[in-house]
Short mmCIF file of C-alpha atoms in Angstrom, two decimals:
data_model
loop_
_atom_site.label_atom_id
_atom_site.label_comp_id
_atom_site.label_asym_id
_atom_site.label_seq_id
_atom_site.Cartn_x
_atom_site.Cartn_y
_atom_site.Cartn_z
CA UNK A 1 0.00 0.00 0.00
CA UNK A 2 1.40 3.51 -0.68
CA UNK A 3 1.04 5.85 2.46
CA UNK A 4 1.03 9.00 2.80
CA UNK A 5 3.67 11.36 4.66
CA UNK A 6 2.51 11.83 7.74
CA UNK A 7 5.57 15.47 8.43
CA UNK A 8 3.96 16.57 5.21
CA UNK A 9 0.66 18.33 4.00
CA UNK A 10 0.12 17.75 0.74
CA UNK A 11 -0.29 21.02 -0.73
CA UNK A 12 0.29 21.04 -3.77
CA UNK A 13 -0.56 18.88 -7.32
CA UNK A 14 1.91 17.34 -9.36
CA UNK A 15 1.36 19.87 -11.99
CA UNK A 16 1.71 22.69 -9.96
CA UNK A 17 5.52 21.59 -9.33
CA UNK A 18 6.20 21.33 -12.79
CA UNK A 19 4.37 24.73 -13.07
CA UNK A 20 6.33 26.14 -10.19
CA UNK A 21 10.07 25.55 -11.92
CA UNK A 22 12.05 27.84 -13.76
CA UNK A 23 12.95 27.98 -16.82
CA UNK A 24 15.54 25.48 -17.10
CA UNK A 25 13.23 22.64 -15.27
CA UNK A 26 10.57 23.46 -17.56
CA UNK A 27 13.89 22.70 -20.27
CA UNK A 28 14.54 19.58 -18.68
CA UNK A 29 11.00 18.45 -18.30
CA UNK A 30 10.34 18.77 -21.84
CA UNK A 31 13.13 16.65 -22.69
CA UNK A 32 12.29 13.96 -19.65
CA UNK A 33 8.79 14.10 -20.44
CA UNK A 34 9.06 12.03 -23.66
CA UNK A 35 12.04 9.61 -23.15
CA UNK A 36 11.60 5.52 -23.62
CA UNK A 37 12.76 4.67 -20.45
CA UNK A 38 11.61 6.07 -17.09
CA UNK A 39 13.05 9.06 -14.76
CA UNK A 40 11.94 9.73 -11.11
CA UNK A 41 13.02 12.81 -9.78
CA UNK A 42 13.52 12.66 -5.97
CA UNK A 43 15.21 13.70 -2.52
CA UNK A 44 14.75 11.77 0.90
CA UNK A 45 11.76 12.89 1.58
CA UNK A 46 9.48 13.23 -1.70
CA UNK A 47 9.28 12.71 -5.22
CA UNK A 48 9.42 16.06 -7.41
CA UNK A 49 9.05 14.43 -10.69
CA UNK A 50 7.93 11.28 -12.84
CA UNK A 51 8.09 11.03 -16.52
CA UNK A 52 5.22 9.28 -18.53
CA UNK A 53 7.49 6.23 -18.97
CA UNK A 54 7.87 6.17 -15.38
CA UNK A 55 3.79 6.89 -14.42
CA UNK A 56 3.87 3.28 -16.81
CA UNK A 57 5.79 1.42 -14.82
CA UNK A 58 4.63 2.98 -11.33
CA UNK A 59 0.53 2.60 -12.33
CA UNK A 60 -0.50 5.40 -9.71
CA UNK A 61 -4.26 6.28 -10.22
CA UNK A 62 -5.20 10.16 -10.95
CA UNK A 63 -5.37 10.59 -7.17
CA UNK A 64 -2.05 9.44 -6.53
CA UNK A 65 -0.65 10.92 -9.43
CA UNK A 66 -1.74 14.26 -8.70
CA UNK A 67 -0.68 13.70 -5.21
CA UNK A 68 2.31 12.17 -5.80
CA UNK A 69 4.26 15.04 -4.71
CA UNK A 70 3.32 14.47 -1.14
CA UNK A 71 5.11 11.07 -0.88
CA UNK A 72 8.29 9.53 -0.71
CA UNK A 73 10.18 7.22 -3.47
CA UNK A 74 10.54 4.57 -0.02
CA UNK A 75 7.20 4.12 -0.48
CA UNK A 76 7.59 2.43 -3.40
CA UNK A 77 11.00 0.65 -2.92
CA UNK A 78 11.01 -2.63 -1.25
CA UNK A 79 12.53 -2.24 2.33
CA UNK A 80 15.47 -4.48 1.97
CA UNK A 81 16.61 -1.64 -0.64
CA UNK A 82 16.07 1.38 1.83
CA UNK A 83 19.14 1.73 3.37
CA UNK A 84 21.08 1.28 0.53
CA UNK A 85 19.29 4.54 -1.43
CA UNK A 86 19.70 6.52 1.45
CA UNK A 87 23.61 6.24 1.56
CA UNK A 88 24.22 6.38 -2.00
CA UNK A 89 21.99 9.26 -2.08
CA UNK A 90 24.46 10.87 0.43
CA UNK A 91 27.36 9.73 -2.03
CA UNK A 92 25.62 11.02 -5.13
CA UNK A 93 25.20 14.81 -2.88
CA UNK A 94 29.16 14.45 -1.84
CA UNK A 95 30.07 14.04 -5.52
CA UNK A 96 30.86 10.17 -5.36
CA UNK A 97 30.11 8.55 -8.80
CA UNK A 98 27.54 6.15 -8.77
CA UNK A 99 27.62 2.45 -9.65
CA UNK A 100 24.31 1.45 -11.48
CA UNK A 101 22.38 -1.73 -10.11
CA UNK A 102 19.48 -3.38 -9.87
CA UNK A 103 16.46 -3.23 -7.81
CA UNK A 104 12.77 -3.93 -7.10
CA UNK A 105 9.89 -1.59 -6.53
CA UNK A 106 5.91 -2.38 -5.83
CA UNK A 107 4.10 -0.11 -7.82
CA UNK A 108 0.90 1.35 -6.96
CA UNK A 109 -1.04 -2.14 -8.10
CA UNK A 110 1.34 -3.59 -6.17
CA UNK A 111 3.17 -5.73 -8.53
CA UNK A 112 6.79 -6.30 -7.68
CA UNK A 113 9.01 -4.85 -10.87
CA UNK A 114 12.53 -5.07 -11.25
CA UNK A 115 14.52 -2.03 -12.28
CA UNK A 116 17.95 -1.16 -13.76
CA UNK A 117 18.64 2.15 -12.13
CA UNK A 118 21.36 4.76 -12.83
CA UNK A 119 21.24 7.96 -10.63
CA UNK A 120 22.54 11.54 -10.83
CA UNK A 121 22.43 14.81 -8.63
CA UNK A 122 20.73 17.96 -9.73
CA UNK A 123 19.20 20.96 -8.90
CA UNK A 124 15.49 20.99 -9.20
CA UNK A 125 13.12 23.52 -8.40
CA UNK A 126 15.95 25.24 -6.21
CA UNK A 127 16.53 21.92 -4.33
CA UNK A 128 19.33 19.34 -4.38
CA UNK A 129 17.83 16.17 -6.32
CA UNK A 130 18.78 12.78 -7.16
CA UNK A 131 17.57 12.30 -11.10
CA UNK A 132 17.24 8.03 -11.36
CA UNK A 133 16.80 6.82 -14.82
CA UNK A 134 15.83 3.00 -14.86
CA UNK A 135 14.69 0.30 -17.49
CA UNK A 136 12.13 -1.98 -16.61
CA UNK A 137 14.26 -5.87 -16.83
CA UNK A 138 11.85 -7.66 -15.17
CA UNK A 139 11.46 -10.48 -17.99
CA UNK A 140 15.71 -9.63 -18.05
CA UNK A 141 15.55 -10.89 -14.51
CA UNK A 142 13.02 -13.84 -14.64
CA UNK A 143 15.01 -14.96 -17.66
CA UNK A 144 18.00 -14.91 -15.98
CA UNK A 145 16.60 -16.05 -12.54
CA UNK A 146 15.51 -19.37 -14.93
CA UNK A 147 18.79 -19.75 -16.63
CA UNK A 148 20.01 -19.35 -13.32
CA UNK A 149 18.15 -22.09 -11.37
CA UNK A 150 18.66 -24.30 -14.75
CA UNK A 151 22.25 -24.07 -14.91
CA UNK A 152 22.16 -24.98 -11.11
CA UNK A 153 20.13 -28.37 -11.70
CA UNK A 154 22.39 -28.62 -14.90
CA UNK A 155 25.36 -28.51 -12.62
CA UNK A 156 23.62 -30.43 -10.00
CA UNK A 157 22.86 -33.11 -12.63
CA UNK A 158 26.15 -33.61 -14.10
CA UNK A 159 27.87 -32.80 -10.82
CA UNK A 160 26.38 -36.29 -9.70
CA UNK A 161 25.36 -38.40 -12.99
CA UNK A 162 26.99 -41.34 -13.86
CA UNK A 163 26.60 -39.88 -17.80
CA UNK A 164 29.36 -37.51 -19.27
CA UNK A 165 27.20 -34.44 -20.37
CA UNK A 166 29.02 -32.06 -23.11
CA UNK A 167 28.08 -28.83 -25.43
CA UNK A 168 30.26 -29.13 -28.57
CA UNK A 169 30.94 -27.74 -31.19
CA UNK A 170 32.75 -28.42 -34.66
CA UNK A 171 32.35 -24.67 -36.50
CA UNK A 172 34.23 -22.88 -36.75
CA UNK A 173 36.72 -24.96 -34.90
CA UNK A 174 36.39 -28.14 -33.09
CA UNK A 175 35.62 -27.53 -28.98
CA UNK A 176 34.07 -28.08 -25.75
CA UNK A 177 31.78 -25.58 -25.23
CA UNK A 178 31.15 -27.06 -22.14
CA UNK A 179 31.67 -30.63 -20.38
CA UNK A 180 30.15 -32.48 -17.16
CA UNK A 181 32.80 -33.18 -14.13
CA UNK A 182 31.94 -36.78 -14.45
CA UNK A 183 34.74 -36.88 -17.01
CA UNK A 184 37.28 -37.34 -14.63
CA UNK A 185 35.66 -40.22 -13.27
CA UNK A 186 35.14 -41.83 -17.09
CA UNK A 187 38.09 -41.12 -18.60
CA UNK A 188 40.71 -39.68 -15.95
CA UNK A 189 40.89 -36.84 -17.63
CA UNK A 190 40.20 -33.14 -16.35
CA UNK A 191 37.27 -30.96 -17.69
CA UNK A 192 40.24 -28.49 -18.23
CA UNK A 193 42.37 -31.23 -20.44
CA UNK A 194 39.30 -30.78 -23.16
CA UNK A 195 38.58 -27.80 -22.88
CA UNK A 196 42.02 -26.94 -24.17
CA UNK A 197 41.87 -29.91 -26.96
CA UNK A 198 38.85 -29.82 -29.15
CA UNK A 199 40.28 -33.68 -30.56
CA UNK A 200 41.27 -34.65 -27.79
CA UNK A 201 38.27 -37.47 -28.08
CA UNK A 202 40.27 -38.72 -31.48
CA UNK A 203 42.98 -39.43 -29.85
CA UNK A 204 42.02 -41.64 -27.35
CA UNK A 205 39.36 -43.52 -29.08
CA UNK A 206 40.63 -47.03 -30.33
CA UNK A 207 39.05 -47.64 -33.65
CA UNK A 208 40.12 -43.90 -35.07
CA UNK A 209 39.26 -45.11 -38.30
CA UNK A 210 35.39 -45.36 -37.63
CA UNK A 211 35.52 -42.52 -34.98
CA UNK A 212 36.87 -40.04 -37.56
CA UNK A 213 34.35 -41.24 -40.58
CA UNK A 214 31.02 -40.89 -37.66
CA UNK A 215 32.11 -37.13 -36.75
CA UNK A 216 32.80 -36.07 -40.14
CA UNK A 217 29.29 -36.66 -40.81
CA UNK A 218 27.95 -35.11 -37.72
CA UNK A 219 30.75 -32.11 -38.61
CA UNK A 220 28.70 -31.83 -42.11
CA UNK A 221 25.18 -32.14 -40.90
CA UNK A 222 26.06 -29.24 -38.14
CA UNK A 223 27.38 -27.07 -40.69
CA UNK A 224 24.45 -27.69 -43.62
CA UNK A 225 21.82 -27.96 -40.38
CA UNK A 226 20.65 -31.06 -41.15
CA UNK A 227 21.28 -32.61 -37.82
CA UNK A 228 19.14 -34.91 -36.14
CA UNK A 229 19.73 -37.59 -33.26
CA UNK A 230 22.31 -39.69 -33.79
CA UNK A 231 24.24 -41.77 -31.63
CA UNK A 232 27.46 -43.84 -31.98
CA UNK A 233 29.34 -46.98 -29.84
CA UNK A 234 32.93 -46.30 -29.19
CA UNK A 235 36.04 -47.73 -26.94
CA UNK A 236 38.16 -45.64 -25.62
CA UNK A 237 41.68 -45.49 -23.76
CA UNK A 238 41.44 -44.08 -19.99
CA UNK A 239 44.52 -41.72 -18.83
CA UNK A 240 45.02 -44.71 -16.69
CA UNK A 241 45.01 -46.94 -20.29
CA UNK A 242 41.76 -48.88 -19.43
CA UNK A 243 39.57 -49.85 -21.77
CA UNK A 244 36.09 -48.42 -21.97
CA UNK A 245 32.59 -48.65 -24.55
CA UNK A 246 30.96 -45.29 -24.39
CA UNK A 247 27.46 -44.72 -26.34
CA UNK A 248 27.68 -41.75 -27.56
CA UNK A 249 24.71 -39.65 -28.29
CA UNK A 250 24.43 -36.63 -30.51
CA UNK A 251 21.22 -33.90 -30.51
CA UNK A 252 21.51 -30.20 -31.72
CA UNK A 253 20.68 -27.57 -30.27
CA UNK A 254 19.38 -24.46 -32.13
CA UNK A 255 19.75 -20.64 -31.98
CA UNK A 256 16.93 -17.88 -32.54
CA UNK A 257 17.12 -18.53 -35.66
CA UNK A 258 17.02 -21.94 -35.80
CA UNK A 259 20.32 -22.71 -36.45
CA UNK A 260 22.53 -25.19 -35.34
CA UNK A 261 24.06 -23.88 -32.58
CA UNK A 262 25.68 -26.73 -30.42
CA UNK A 263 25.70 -30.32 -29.89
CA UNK A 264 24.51 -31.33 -27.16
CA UNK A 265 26.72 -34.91 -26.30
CA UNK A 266 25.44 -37.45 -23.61
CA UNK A 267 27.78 -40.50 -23.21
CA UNK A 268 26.82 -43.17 -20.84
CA UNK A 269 29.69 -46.20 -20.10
CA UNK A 270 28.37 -49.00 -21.20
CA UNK A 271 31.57 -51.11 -20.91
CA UNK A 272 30.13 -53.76 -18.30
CA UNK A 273 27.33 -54.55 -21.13
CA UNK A 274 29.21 -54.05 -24.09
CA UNK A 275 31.51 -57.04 -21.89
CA UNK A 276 28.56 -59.28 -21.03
CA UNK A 277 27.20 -58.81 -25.11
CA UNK A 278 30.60 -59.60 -26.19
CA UNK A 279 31.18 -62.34 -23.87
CA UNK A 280 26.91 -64.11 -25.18
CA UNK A 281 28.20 -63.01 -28.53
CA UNK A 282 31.03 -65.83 -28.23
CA UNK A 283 28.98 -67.93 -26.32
CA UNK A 284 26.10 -67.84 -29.19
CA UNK A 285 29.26 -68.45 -31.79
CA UNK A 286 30.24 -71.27 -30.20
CA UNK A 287 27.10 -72.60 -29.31
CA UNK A 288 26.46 -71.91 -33.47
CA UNK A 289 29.44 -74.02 -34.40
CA UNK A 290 28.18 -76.79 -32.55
CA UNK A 291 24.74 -76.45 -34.17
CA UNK A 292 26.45 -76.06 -37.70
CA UNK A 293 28.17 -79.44 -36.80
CA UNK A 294 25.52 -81.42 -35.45
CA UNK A 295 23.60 -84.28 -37.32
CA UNK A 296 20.87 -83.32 -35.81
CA UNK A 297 18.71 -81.02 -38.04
CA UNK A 298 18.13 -77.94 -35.68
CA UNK A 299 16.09 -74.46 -36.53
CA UNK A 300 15.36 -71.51 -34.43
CA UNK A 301 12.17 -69.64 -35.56
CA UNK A 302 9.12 -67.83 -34.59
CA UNK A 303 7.17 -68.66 -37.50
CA UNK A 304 9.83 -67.73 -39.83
CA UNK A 305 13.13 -69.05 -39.79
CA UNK A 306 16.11 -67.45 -38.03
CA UNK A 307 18.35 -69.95 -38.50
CA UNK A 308 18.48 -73.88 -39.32
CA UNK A 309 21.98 -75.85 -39.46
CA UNK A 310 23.47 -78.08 -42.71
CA UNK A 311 21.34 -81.13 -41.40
CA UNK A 312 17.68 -79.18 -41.30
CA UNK A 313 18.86 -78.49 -44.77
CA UNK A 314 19.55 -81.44 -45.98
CA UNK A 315 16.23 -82.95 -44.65
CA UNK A 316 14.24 -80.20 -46.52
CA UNK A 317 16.62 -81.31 -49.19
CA UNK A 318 18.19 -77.84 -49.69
CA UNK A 319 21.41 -77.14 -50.72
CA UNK A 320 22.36 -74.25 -49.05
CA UNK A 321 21.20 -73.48 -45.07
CA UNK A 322 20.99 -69.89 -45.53
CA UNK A 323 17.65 -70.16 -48.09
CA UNK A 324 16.29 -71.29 -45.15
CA UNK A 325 15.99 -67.62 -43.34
CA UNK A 326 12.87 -66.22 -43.09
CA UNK A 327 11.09 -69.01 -44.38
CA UNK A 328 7.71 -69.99 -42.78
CA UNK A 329 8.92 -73.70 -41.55
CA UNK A 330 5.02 -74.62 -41.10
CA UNK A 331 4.74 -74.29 -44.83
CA UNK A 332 7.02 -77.42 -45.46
CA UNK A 333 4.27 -79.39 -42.94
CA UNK A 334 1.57 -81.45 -44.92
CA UNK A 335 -1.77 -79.10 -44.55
CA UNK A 336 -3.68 -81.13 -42.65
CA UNK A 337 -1.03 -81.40 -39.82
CA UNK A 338 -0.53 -77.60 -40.20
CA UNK A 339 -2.78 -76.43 -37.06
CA UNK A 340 -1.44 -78.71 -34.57
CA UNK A 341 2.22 -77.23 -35.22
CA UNK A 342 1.02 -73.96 -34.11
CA UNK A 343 -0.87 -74.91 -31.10
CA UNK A 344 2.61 -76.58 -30.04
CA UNK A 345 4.69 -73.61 -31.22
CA UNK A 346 2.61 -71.02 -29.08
CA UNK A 347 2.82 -74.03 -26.13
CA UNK A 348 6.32 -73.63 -26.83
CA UNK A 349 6.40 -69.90 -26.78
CA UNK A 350 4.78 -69.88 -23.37
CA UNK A 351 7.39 -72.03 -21.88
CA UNK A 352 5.94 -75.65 -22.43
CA UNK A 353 8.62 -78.10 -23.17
CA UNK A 354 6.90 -80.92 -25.26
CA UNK A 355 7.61 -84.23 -26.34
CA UNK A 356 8.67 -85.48 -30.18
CA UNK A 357 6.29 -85.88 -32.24
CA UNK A 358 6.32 -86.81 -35.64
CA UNK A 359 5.19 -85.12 -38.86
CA UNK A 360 4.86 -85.50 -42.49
CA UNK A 361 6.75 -82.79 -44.44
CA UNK A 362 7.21 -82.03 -48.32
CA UNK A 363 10.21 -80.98 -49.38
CA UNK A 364 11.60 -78.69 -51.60
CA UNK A 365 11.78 -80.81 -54.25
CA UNK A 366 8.42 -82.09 -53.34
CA UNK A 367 8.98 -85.69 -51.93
CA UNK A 368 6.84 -86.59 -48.63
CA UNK A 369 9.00 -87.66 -45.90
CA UNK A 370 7.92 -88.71 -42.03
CA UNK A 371 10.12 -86.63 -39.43
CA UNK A 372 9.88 -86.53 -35.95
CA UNK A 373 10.41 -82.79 -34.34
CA UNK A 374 10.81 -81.95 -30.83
CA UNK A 375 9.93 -77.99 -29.87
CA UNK A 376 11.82 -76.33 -26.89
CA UNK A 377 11.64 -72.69 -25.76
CA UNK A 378 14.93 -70.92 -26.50
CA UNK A 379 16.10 -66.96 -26.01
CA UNK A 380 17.77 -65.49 -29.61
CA UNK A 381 18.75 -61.92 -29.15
CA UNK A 382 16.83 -61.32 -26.13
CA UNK A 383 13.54 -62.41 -27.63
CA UNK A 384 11.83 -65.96 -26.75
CA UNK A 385 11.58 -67.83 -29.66
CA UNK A 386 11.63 -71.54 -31.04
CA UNK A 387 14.22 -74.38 -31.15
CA UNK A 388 13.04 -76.80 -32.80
CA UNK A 389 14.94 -80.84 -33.65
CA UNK A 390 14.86 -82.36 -36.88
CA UNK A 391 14.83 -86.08 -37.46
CA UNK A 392 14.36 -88.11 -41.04
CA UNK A 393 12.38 -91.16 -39.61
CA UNK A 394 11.35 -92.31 -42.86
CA UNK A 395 14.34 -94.55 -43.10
CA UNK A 396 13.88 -95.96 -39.50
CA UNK A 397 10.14 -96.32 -40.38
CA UNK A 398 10.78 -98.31 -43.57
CA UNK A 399 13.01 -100.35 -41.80
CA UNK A 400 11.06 -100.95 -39.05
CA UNK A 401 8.59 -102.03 -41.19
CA UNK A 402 10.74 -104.09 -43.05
CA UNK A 403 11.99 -106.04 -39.78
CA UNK A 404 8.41 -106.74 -38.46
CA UNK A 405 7.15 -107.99 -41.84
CA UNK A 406 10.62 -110.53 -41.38
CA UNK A 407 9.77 -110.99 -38.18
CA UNK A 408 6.68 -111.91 -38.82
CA UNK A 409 7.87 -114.29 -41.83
CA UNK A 410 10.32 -115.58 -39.46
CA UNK A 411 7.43 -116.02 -37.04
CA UNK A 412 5.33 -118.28 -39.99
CA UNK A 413 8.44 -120.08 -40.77
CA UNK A 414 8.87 -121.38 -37.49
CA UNK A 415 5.07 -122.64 -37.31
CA UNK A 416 5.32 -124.21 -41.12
CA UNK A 417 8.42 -125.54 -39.65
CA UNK A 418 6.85 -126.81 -36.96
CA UNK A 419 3.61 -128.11 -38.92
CA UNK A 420 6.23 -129.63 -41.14
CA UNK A 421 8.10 -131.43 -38.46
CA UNK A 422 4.82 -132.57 -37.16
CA UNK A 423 3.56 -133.87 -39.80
CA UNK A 424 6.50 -135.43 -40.71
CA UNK A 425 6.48 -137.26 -37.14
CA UNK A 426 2.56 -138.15 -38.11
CA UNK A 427 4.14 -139.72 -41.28
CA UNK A 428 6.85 -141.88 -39.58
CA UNK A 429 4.01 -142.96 -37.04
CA UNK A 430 1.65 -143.89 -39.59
CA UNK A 431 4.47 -145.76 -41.37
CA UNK A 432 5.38 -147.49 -38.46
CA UNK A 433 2.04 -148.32 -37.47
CA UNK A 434 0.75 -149.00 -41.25
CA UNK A 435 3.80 -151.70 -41.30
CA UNK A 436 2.40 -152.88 -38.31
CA UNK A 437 -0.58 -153.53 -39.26
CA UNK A 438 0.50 -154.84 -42.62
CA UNK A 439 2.05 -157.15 -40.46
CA UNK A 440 -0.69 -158.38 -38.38
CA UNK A 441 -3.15 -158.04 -41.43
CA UNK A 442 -0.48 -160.70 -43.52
CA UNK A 443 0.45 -162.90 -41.19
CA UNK A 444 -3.39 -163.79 -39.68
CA UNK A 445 -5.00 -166.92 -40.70
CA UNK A 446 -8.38 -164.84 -41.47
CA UNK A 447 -9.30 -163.65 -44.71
CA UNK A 448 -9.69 -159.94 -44.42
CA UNK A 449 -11.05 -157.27 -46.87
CA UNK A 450 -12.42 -154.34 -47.54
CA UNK A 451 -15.03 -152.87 -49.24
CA UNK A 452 -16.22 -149.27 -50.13
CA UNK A 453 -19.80 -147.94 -50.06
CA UNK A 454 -20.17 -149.30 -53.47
CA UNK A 455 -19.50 -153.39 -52.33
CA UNK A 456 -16.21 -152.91 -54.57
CA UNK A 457 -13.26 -154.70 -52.93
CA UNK A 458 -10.83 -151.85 -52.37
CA UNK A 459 -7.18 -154.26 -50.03
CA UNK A 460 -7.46 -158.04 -48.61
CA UNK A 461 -4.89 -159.91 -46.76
CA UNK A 462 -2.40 -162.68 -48.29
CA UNK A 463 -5.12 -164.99 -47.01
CA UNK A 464 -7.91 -163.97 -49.02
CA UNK A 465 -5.47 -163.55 -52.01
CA UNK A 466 -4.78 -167.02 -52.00
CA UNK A 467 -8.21 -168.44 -50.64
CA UNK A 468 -9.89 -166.65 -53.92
CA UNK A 469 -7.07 -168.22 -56.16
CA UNK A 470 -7.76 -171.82 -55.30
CA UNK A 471 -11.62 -171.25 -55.29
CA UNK A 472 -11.23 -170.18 -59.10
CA UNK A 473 -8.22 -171.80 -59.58
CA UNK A 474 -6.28 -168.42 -60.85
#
């Protein structure tokens, strides 16, 4: 709230002190009056003049403006600023130059401004005056209050990051505009060590080569302004010559004018990944040498094929393995086993180890052979996807055939042999007996015959024989 002086009637208007000056003020006034930037007239104990740039930036009503003669320029100033006017008022009346600054006022609808103040002394209206001229820089200030507190949380940020953080530039010459103190944790090298060397980066980096061929296009796409995100895995040499993988990545920054201004460079270590990728890298190489070897046929898939060995190849009777990528495997299964391969694939997928089974499959040069698969889960890359075992059974099925239809003739020869040998023994018995009884039947003193249903003799005995040959003497 502006109050009023309580030591001082207030007399007169505004107007009538500009009215009330001589010649000169009424010179100055008319040059004041009009200027861009504001000008308070003052002493310690009341203002004497405000120009319309001022009236702006102070917002008094037609009351106060009319009264504003009859109060002080305290009444406006904040009160942490109070003390400090009132000496280097004193300086200002001794002669003492004075040293512009900053400051904040509350104008009349109490808004807090910010000024940028410069002050003089002068005589007005017969009185010794302090003349202040002062620019409004409040947006200066809350512009630089934000740059301010974001340069803080920058420093904060890099201060304790585990990234290196970096402004860089490569035009017109190659340098740091600015880099993180996490470098010295990184790389073992001072922020102060870059600063100075703008390459300094190229010479530590182990594969130059690459290094220098990745910034000469970021070096071209800063300079034409066709720089996007971009990022880039190197290794580089500590100070202490250890080995580390940096990713490296590149985003501009623009000006006002939408140029390319900076880079902005974040580069995280990655070296205990890039060692546990390299490390599964050999692992999955030698893992793949052993698949290339095996005689098992083996493919990795997820619907398509990522990979199937010599063997899986060979089954499909394909020459070369590599025609086999991105394939759909199901396509090779006869169609009306089709739909049961995906149910087990997705069974698969989820985890579900299953047992072999076997399928009929048409090659690629269209001949219909019986296999028997077996489907495990398996990680590739990160990803779960399919491993699934090959096996021609078609051969093992033919012969399997083959044995049980010998075994079975073995089986049949046994029994004819058998029946054989039986009936051979039935033979000899019959032969022994029949001699037996041609024994008997000779050697009686009957006369034995037989006849058949028709009363026709069919054998007799000796006896008969030679009983019918005397009876008709024959």
């Amino acid at each position: 709230m502006i109050k009023k002086t309580k030591n001082k009637k207030p007399s007169s208007k505004f107007a009538a002190t500009i009215k009330n000056s001589n010649a000169n003020d009424h010179a100055l006034i008319s040059v004041l009056e009009n200027l861009p930037i504001g000008v308070v007239i003052f002493n310690l104990n009341e203002i004497l003049f405000l120009n319309k740039t001022a009236i702006k930036i102070f917002k008094p009503n037609k009351q106060l403006q009319n009264t504003i003669s009859s109060h002080s320029i305290f009444e406006f100033l904040l009160p942490e600023y109070h003390k400090r006017i009132k000496e280097n008022t004193l300086k200002i009346f001794k002669g003492q130059e004075f040293i512009p600054f900053e400051l904040k006022i509350k104008n009349a609808k109490n808004e807090i401004i910010d000024l940028e103040v410069k002050s003089s002394a002068i005589e007005f209206n017969g009185k010794k005056a302090i003349q202040t001229v002062f620019t409004d820089v409040s947006e200066q200030v809350k512009y630089r209050e934000e740059l301010s507190e974001a340069k803080q949380n920058l420093e904060l940020i890099t201060q304790n990051a585990n990234d290196l953080i970096y402004f860089y530039t490569y035009h017109p010459k190659p340098r740091y505009i600015y880099i993180s103190p996490s470098i010295k944790k990184i790389l073992g090298y001072s922020t102060q060590d870059f600063y100075k060397n703008g390459n300094l980066g190229t010479t530590i980096v182990v594969d130059k080569k690459g290094y220098k061929e990745f910034e000469s296009v970021i070096s071209k796409k800063q300079k034409n302004n066709t720089l996007k995100h971009s990022s880039g895995t190197f290794q580089y040499k500590t100070k202490a010559g250890k080995l580390v993988w940096l990713e490296d990545n590149y985003s501009p920054i623009y000006d006002e004018n939408g140029k390319i201004k900076f880079i902005l460079g974040i580069s995280r270590d990655i070296t205990k990944e890039k060692i546990a990728q390299l490390e599964l890298e050999q692992k999955w190489n030698n893992y793949k040498n052993l698949l290339d070897t095996s005689p098992i046929g083996i493919f990795i898939h997820e619907g398509f094929c990522i990979y199937g060995n010599k063997t899986a190849a060979n089954i499909l009777e394909i020459k070369d393995p590599k025609k086999l990528i991105g394939k759909y495997l199901i396509d090779f299964i006869v169609p009306e086993q089709r739909q049961r391969t995906l149910d087990r694939m997705k069974r698969a997928i989820s985890g579900e180890e299953l047992p072999d089974l076997s399928y009929n499959v048409k090659t690629a040069k269209g001949n219909i052979i019986e296999v028997e698969l077996k489907t495990v889960p398996f990680v590739y890359n990160g990803k779960t996807v399919v491993q699934t075992t090959i096996t021609n059974i078609s051969a093992e099925k033919k012969l399997a055939k083959e044995t049980l239809r010998a075994e079975i003739a073995e089986d049949s020869n046994k029994k004819l042999k058998q029946e054989v040998d039986y009936r051979q023994k039935i033979q000899n018995e019959l032969v022994t007996q029949t001699t037996k009884y041609e024994a008997i039947f000779n050697n009686t003193s009957h006369l034995i015959w037989t006849v058949n249903r028709d009363l026709k003799i069919t054998s007799f005995n000796e006896n008969y024989s030679n009983y019918i040959k005397s009876i008709f003497n024959y």
